[in-house]
Short mmCIF file of C-alpha atoms and ligand atoms in Angstrom, two decimals:
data_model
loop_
_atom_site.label_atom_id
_atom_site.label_comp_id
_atom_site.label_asym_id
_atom_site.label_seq_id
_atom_site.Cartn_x
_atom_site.Cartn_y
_atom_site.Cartn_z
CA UNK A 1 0.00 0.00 0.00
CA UNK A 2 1.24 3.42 -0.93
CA UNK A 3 2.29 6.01 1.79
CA UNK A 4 -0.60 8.35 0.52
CA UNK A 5 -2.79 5.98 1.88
CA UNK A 6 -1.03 4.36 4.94
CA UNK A 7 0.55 7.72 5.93
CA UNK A 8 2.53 6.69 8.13
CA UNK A 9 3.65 9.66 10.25
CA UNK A 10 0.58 11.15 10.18
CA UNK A 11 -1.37 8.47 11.65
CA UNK A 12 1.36 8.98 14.58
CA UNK A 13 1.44 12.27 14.73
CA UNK A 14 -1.92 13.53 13.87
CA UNK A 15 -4.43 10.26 13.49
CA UNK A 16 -7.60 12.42 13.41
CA UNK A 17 -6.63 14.30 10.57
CA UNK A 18 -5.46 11.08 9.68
CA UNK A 19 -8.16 8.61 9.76
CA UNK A 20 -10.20 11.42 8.07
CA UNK A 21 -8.14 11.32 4.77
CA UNK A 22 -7.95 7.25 4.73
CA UNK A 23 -11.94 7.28 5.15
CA UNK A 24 -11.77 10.52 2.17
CA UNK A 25 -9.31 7.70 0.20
CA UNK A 26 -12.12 4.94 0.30
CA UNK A 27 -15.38 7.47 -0.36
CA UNK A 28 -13.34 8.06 -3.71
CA UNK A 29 -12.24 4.49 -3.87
CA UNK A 30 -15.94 3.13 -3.94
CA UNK A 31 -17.95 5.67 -5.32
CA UNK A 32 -18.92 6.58 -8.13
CA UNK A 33 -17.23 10.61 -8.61
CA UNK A 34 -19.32 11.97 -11.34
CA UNK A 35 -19.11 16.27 -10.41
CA UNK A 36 -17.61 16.91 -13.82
CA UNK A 37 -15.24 19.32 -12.20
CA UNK A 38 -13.61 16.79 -10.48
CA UNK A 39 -10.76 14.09 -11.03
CA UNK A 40 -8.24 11.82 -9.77
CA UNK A 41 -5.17 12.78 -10.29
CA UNK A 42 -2.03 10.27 -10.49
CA UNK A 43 0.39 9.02 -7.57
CA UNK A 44 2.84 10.60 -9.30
CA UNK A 45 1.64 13.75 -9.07
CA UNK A 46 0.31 13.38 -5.53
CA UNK A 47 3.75 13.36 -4.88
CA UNK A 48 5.07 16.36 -6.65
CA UNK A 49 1.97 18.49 -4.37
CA UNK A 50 2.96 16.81 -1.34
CA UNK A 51 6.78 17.32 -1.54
CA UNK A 52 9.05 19.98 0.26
CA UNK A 53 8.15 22.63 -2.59
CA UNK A 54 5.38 23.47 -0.65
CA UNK A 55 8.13 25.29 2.12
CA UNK A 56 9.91 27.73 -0.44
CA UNK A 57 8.40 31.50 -0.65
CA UNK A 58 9.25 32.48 -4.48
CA UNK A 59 7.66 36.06 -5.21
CA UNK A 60 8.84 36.76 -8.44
CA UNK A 61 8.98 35.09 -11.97
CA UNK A 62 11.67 32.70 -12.89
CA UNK A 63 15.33 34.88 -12.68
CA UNK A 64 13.83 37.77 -11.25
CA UNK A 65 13.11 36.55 -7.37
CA UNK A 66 12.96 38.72 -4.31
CA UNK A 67 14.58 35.77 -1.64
CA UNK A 68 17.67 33.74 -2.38
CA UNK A 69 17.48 29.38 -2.94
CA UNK A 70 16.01 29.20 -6.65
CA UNK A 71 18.44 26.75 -8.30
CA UNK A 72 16.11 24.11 -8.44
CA UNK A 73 12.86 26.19 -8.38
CA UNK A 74 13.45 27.97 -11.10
CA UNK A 75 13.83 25.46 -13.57
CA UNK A 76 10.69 23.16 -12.02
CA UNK A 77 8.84 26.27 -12.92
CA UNK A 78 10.09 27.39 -16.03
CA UNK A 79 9.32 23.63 -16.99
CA UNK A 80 6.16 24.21 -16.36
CA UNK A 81 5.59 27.28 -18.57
CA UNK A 82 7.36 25.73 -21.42
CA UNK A 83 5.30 22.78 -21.11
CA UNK A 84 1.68 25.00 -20.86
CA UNK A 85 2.99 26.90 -24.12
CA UNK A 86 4.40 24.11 -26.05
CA UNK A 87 1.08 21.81 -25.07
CA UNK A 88 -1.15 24.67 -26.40
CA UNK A 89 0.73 26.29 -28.89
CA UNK A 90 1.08 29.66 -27.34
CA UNK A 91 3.79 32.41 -26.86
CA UNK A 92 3.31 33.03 -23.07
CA UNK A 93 1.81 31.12 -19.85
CA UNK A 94 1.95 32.23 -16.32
CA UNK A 95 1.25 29.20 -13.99
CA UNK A 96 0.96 31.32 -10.77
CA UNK A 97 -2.50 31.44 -10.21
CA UNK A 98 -3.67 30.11 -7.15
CA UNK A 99 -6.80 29.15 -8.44
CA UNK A 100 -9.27 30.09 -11.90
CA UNK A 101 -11.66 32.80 -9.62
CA UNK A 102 -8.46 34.86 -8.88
CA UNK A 103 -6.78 33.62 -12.48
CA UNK A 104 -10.13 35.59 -14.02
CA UNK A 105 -9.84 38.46 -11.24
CA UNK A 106 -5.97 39.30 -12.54
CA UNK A 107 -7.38 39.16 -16.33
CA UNK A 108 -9.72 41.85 -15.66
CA UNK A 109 -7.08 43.85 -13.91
CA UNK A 110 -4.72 43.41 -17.01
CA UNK A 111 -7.38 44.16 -19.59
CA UNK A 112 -10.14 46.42 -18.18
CA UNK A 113 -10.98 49.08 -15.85
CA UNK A 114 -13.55 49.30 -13.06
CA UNK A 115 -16.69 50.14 -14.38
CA UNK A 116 -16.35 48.93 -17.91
CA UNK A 117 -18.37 46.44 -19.77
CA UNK A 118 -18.04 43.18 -19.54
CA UNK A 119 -19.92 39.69 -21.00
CA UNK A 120 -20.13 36.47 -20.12
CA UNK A 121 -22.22 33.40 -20.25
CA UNK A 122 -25.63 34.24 -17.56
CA UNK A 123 -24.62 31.59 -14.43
CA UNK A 124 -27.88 30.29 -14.26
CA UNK A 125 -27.69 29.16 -18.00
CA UNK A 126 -24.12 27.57 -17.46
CA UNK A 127 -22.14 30.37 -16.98
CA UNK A 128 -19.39 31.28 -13.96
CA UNK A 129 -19.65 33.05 -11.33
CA UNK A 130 -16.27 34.75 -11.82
CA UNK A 131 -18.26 35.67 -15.76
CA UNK A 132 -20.31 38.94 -13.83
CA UNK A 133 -22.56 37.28 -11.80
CA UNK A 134 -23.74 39.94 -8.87
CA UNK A 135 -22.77 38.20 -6.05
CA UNK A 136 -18.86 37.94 -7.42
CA UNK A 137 -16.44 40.81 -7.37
CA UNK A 138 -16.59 40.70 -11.05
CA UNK A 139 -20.53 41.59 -11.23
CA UNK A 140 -19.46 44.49 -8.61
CA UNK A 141 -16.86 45.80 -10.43
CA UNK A 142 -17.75 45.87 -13.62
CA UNK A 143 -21.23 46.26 -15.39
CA UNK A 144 -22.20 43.01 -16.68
CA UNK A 145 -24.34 42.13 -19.58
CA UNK A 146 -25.13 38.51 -19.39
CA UNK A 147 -26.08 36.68 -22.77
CA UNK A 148 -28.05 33.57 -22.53
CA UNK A 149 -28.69 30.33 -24.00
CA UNK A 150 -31.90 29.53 -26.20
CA UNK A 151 -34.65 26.92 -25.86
CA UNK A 152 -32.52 24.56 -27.40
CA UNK A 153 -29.49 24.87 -25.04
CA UNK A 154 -27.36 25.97 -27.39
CA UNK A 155 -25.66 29.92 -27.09
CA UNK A 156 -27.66 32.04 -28.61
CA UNK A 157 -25.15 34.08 -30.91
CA UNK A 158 -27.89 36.70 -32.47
CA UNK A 159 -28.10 38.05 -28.94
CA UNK A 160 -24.17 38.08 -28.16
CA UNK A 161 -23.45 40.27 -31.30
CA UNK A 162 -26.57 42.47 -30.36
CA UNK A 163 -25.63 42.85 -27.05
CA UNK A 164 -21.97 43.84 -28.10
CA UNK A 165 -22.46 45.63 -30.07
CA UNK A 166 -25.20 48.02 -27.95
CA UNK A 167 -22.83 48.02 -25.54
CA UNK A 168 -19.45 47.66 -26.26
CA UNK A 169 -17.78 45.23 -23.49
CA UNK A 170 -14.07 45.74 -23.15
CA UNK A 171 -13.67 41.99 -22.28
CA UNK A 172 -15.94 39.01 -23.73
CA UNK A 173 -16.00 35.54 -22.10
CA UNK A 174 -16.73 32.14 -24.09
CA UNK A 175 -16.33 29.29 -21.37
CA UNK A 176 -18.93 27.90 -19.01
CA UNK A 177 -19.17 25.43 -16.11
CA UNK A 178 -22.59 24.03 -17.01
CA UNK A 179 -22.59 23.93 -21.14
CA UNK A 180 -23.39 20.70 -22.87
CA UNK A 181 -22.41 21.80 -26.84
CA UNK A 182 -19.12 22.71 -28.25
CA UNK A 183 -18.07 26.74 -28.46
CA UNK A 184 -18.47 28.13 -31.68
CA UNK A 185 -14.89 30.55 -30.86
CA UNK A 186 -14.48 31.74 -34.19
CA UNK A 187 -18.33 32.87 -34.26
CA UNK A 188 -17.00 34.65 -31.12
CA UNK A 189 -14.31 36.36 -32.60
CA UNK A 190 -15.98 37.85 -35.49
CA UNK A 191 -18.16 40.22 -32.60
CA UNK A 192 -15.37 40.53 -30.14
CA UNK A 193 -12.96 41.90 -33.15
CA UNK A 194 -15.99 43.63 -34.79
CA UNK A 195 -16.55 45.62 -31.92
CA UNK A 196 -12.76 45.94 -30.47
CA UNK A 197 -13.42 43.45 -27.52
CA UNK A 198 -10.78 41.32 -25.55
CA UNK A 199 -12.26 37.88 -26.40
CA UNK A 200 -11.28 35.41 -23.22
CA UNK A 201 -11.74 31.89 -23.44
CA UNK A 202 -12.09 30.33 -20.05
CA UNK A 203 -11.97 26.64 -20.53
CA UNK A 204 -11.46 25.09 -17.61
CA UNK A 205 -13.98 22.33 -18.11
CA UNK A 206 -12.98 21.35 -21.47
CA UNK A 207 -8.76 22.12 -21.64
CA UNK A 208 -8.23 18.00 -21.21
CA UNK A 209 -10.73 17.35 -24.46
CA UNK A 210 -9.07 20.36 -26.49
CA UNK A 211 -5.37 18.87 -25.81
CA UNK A 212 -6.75 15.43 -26.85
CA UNK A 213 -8.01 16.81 -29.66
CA UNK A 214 -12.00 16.22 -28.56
CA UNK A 215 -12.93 19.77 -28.54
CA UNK A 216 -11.75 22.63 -31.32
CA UNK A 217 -9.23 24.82 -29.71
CA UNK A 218 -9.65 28.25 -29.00
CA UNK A 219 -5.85 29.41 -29.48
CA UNK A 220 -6.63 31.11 -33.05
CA UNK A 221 -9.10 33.14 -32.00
CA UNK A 222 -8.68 34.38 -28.48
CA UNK A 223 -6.55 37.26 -26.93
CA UNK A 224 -6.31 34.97 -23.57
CA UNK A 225 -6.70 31.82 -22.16
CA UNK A 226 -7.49 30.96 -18.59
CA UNK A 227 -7.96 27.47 -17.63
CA UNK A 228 -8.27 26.03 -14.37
CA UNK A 229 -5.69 22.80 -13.99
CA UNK A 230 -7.62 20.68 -11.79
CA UNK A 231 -10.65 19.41 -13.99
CA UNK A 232 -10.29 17.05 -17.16
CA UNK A 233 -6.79 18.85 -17.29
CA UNK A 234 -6.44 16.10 -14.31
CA UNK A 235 -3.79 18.55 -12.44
CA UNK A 236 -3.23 19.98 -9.16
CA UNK A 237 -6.06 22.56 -7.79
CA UNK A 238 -4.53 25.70 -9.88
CA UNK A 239 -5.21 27.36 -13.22
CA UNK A 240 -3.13 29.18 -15.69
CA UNK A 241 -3.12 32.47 -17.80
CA UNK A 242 -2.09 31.92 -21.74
CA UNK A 243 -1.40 35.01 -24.09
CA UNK A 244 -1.49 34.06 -27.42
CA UNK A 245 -0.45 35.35 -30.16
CA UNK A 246 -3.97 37.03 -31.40
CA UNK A 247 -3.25 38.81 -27.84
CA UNK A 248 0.20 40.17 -28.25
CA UNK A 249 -1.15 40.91 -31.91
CA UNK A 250 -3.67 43.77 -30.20
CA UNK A 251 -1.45 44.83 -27.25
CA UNK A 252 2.53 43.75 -27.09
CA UNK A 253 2.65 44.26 -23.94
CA UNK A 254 -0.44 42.00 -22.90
CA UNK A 255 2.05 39.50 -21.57
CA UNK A 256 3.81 42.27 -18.99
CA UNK A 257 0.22 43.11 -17.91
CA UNK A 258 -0.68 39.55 -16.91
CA UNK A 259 1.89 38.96 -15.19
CA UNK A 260 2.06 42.41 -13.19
CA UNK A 261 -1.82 41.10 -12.40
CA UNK A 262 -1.03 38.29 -10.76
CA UNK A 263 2.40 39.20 -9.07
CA UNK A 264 2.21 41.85 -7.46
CA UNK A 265 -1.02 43.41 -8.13
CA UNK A 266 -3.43 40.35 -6.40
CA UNK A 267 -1.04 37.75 -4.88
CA UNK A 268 2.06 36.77 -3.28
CA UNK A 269 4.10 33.86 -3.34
CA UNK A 270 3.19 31.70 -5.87
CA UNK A 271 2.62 27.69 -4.78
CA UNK A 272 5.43 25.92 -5.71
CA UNK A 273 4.48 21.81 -5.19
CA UNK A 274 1.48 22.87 -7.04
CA UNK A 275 3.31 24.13 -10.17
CA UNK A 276 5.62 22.05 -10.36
CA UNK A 277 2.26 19.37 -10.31
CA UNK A 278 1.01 21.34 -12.93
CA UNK A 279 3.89 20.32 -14.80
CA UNK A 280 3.94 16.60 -14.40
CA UNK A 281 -0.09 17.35 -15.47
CA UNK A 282 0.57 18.63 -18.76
CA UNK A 283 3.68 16.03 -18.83
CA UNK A 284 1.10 13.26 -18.77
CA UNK A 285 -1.67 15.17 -20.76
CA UNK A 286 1.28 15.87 -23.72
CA UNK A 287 1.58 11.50 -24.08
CA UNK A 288 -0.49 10.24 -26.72
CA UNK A 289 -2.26 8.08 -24.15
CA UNK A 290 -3.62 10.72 -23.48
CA UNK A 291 -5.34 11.66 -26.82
CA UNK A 292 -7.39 8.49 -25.98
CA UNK A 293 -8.51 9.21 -23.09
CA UNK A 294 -10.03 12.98 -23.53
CA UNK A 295 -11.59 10.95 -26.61
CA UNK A 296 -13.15 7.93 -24.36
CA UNK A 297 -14.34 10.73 -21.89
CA UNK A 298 -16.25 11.85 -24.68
CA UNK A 299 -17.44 9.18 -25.86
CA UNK A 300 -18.45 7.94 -22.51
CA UNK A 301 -20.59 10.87 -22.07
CA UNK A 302 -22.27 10.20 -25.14
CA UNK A 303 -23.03 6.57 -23.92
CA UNK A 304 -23.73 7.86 -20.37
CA UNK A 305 -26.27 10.65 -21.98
CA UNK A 306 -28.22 8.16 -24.49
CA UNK A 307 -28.80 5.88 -21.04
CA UNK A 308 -30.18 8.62 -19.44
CA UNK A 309 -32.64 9.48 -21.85
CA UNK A 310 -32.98 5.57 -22.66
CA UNK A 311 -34.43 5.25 -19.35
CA UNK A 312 -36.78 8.00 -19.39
CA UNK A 313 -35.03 11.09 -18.20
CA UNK A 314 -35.16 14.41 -19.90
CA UNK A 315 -31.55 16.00 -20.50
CA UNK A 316 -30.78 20.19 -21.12
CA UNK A 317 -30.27 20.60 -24.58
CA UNK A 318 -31.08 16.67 -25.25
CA UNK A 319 -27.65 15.39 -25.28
CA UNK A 320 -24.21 16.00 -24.72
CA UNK A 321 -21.38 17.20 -26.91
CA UNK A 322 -18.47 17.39 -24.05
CA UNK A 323 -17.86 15.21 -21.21
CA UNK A 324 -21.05 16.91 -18.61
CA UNK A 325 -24.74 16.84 -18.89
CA UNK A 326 -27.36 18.29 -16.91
CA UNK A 327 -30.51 16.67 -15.72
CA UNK A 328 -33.87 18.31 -16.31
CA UNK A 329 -35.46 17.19 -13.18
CA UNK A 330 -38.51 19.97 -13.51
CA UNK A 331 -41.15 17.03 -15.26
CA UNK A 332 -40.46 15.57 -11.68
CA UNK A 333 -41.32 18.72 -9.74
CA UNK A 334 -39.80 22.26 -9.17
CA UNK A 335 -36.63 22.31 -7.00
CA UNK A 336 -35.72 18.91 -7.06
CA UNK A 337 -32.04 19.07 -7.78
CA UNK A 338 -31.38 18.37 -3.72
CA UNK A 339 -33.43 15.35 -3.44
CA UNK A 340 -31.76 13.61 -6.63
CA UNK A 341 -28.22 14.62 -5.56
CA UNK A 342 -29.00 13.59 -1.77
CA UNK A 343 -30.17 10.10 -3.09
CA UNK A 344 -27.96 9.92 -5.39
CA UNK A 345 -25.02 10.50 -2.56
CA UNK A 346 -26.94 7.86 -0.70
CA UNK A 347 -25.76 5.08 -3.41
CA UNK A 348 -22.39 6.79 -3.36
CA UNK A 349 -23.03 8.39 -6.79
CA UNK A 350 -21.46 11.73 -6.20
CA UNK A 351 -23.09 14.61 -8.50
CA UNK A 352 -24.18 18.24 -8.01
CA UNK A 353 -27.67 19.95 -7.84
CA UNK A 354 -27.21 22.46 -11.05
CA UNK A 355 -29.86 25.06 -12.05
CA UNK A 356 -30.84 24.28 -15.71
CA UNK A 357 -31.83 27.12 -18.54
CA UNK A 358 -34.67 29.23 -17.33
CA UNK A 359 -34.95 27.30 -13.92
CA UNK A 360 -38.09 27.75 -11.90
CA UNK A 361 -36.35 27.52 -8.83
CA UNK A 362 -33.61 29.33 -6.81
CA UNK A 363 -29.33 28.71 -7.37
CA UNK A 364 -29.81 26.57 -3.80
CA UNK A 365 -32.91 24.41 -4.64
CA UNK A 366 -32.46 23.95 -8.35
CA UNK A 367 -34.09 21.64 -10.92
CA UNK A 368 -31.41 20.01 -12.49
CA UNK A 369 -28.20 17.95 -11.51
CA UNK A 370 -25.17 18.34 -13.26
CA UNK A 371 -23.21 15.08 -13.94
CA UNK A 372 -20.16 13.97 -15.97
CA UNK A 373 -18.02 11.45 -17.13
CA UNK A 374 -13.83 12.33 -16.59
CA UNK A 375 -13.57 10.84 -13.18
CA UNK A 376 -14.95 7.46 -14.34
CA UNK A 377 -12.99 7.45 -17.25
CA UNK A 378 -9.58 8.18 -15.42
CA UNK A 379 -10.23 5.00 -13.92
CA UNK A 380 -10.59 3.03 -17.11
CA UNK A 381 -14.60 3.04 -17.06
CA UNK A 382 -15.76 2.38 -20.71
CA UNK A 383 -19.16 2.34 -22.73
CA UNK A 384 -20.52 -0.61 -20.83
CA UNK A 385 -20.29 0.62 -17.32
CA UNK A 386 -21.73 3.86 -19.22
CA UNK A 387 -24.61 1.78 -20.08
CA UNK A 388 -25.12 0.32 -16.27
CA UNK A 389 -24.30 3.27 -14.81
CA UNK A 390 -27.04 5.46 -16.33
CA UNK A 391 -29.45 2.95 -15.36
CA UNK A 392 -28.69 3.00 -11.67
CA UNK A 393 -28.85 6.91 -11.79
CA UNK A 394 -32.35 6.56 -13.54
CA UNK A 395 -33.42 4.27 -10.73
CA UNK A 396 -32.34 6.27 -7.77
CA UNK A 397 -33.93 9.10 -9.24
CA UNK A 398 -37.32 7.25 -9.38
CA UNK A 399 -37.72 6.94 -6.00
CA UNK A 400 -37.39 10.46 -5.36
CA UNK A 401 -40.24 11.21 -7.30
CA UNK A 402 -42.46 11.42 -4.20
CA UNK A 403 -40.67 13.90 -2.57
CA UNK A 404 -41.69 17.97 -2.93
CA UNK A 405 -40.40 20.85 -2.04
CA UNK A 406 -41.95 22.80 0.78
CA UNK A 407 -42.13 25.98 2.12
CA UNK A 408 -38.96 27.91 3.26
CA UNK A 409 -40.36 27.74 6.88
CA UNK A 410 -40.96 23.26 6.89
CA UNK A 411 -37.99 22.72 4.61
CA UNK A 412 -35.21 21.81 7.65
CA UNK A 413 -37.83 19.46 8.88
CA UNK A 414 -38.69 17.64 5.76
CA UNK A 415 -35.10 17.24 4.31
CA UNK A 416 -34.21 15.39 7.55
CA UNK A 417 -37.23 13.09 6.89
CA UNK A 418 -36.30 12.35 3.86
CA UNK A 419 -32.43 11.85 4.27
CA UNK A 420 -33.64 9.02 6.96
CA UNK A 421 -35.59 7.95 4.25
CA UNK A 422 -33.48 7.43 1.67
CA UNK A 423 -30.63 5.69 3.90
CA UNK A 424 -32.94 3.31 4.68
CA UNK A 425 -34.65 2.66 0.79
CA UNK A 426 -34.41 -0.69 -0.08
CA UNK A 427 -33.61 0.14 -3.81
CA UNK A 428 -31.10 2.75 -3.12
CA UNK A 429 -28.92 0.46 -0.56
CA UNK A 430 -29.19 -2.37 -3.21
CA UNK A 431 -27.98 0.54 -5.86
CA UNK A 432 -25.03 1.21 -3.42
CA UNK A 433 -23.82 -2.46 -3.65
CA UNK A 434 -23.33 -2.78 -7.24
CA UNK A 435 -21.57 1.11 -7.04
CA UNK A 436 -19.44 -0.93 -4.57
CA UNK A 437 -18.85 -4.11 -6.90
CA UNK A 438 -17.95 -2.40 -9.88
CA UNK A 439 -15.49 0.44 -8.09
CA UNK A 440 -13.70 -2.79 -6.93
CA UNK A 441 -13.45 -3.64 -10.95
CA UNK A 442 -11.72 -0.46 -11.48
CA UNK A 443 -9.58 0.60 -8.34
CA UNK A 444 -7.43 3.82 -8.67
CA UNK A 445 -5.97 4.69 -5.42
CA UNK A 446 -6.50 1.82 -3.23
CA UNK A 447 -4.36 -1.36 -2.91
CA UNK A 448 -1.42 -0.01 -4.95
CA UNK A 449 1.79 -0.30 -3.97
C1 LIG B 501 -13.93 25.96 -12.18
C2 LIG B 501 -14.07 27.18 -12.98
C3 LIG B 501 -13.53 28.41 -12.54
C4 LIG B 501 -13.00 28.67 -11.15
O1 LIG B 501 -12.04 27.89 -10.65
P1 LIG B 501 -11.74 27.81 -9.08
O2 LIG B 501 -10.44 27.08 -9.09
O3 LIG B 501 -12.87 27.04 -8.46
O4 LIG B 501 -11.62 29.19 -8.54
C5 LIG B 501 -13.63 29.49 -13.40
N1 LIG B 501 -14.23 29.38 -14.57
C6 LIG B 501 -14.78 28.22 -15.01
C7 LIG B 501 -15.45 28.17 -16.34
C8 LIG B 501 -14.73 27.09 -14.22
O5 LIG B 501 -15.29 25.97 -14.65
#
């Protein structure tokens, strides 16, 4: 068994911390981890985040450092950039970001003022937060014109060129965190350029499919590039800004202000053992391995979606083009995004409550769940489990069918009904045995040594 696991010090030093990642090991082990934001990332680079990195401060880029101790820093880092530009084919990467909400926050202090106009995808039609949603420092900073999605799930580019060109965003967003069909970037381009824009691709979700070649890339026709690292990228928790050469085209020094963002401008010391993660992440997503697997994550999804609707469910936009979907729950019921993702949880099938376009309900008691496929297929999952898989789903959600949502004032009451409820469902626990059988089929972290 692998120290990640047995943690040996730990255990001795600190076993309630320690018993609490074992039992965290095994809930990942034997369930089913199908948040399409999420991954499992490889010993290797378990190793690489957990290594002594983690104690050096390194403010500063690569050669121009404020402490002393970089001779082995430096070039894990600069690895790392080369890698992000060679994988994507661009002239400049900074891996510093701590994370993709302040990675977004540093692009719209290189690129825009406070005040100015910005656009992004609307949140409750699949779009960030970080995008201009009100309750994010980028909706109170800068006056955000959502554009939407249309009946049909797909973006609805009339409106995005009407609403640019009314009124005139400085920055334009095409990325989402709960859209089902491929981005049409070069549609995107023609309004961002037509109206003098800063076009910003933000594709966390998708950056694993676009380096295997499942998704178009948006290098051609974007100024920027953020991407998160920790989703199908299957990296570290981290993102990364990428200038291309469309950017540098409309302002040379694009790549100065990015960096000047990030360092000093929002944060400090940049997280070593996480970039130098980042780097074994795009070492394993450059193999050609690789190329097959952000293609079977498609195709999975694809299988996954076609069970769904197979066994009677209703899907946003009816189908899937990526590696998510999103569960209409609403001919169940209003609000019943908790209940599904509750039950679902109960058969240790691990999804998210999502809203869906035009959702009847609130952000916290949506109607839809959103569920997708890159976890199962890092651990070697295929169409036939796809097939099973969707079937189980379809049958947990069943049994919720009963279940409503009541008034604010009764909800407490009624949830914890139903959560005793569903522990104890018959169908549900027989649901979470078969979860258990087939996780055992396709082990990733457990048992290794
Ligand atoms: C995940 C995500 C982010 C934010 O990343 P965090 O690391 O959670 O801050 C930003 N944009 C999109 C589209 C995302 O999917």
């Amino acid at each position: 068994m692998d120290w990640f696991y047995e943690l040996p010090n730990l255990t001795k030093t600190d076993p309630e911390i320690a018993e609490l990642i074992k039992k965290e090991v095994e809930r990942q082990e034997f369930g089913l981890v199908m948040i399409p934001s999420e991954n499992h990332v490889s010993i290797s680079l378990l190793e690489a985040l957990g290594s002594v990195l983690t104690n050096k401060y390194a403010e500063g880029y690569p050669k121009r450092r404020y402490y002393s101790g970089f001779e082995f820093i430096d070039p894990i880092e600069t690895i790392a950039i080369e890698r992000a530009k060679k994988a994507f084919g661009v002239p400049h990467a900074n891996v510093q970001p701590y994370s993709g909400s302040p990675a977004n926050l540093a692009i719209y202090l290189a690129t825009c003022n406070t005040g100015d106009a910005i656009m992004g995808l609307n949140l409750p039609d699949g779009g960030h937060l970080t995008h201009g949603w009100k309750t994010s420092i980028s909706g109170m900073l800068y006056k955000s014109i959502p554009y939407h999605v249309k009946e049909d799930g797909y973006i609805d580019m009339d409106e995005v060129a009407a609403l640019a060109r009314e009124n005139k965003p400085k920055l334009i967003w095409v990325g989402a965190t709960a859209y089902v069909r491929e981005f049409d970037f070069e549609a995107f381009a023609k309004i961002a350029d037509e109206v003098g824009a800063y076009l910003v691709a933000d594709m966390s979700h998708i950056t694993g499919l676009i380096l295997a070649g499942a998704h178009r890339s948006p290098v051609d026709y974007v100024h920027l590039i953020m991407t998160t690292t920790h989703k199908t990228l299957r990296g570290p928790r981290g993102a990364m800004i990428l200038v291309t050469k469309k950017g540098l085209g409309k302002d040379p020094e694009l790549a100065e202000k990015i960096d000047k963002a990030i360092f000093p401008a929002l944060q400090g010391g940049p997280h070593e053992n996480q970039i130098a993660a980042t780097a074994v992440a795009l070492g394993e997503a450059m193999k050609p391995e690789f190329k097959e697997h952000g293609k079977q994550i498609v195709k999975n999804a694809k299988a996954l979606a076609s069970s769904l609707m197979g066994n009677g469910l209703k899907l946003v936009s009816g189908g899937t083009d990526n590696h998510l979907m999103l569960v209409d729950l609403t001919p169940l019921g209003v609000g019943k995004g908790i209940f599904a993702s509750e039950a679902l949880e109960a058969a240790n099938i691990f999804v998210n409550k999502n809203t869906i376009p035009r959702d009847p309900s609130s952000p916290f008691y949506p109607s839809g769940i959103r569920l997708g496929t890159p976890s199962l297929t890092t651990r070697g999952m295929k169409e036939n489990e796809m097939e099973l898989v969707g079937g189980w789903i379809a049958s947990v959600i069943n049994e919720i069918a009963k279940y409503e949502l009541p008034e604010k004032e009764l909800r407490a009451e009624y949830l914890k009904n139903f959560r005793n409820e569903i522990r104890n469902n018959e169908k549900i626990r027989e649901t979470r045995q078969k979860v258990k059988e087939l996780c055992l089929k396709f082990p990733f972290y457990l048992n290794r040594v």
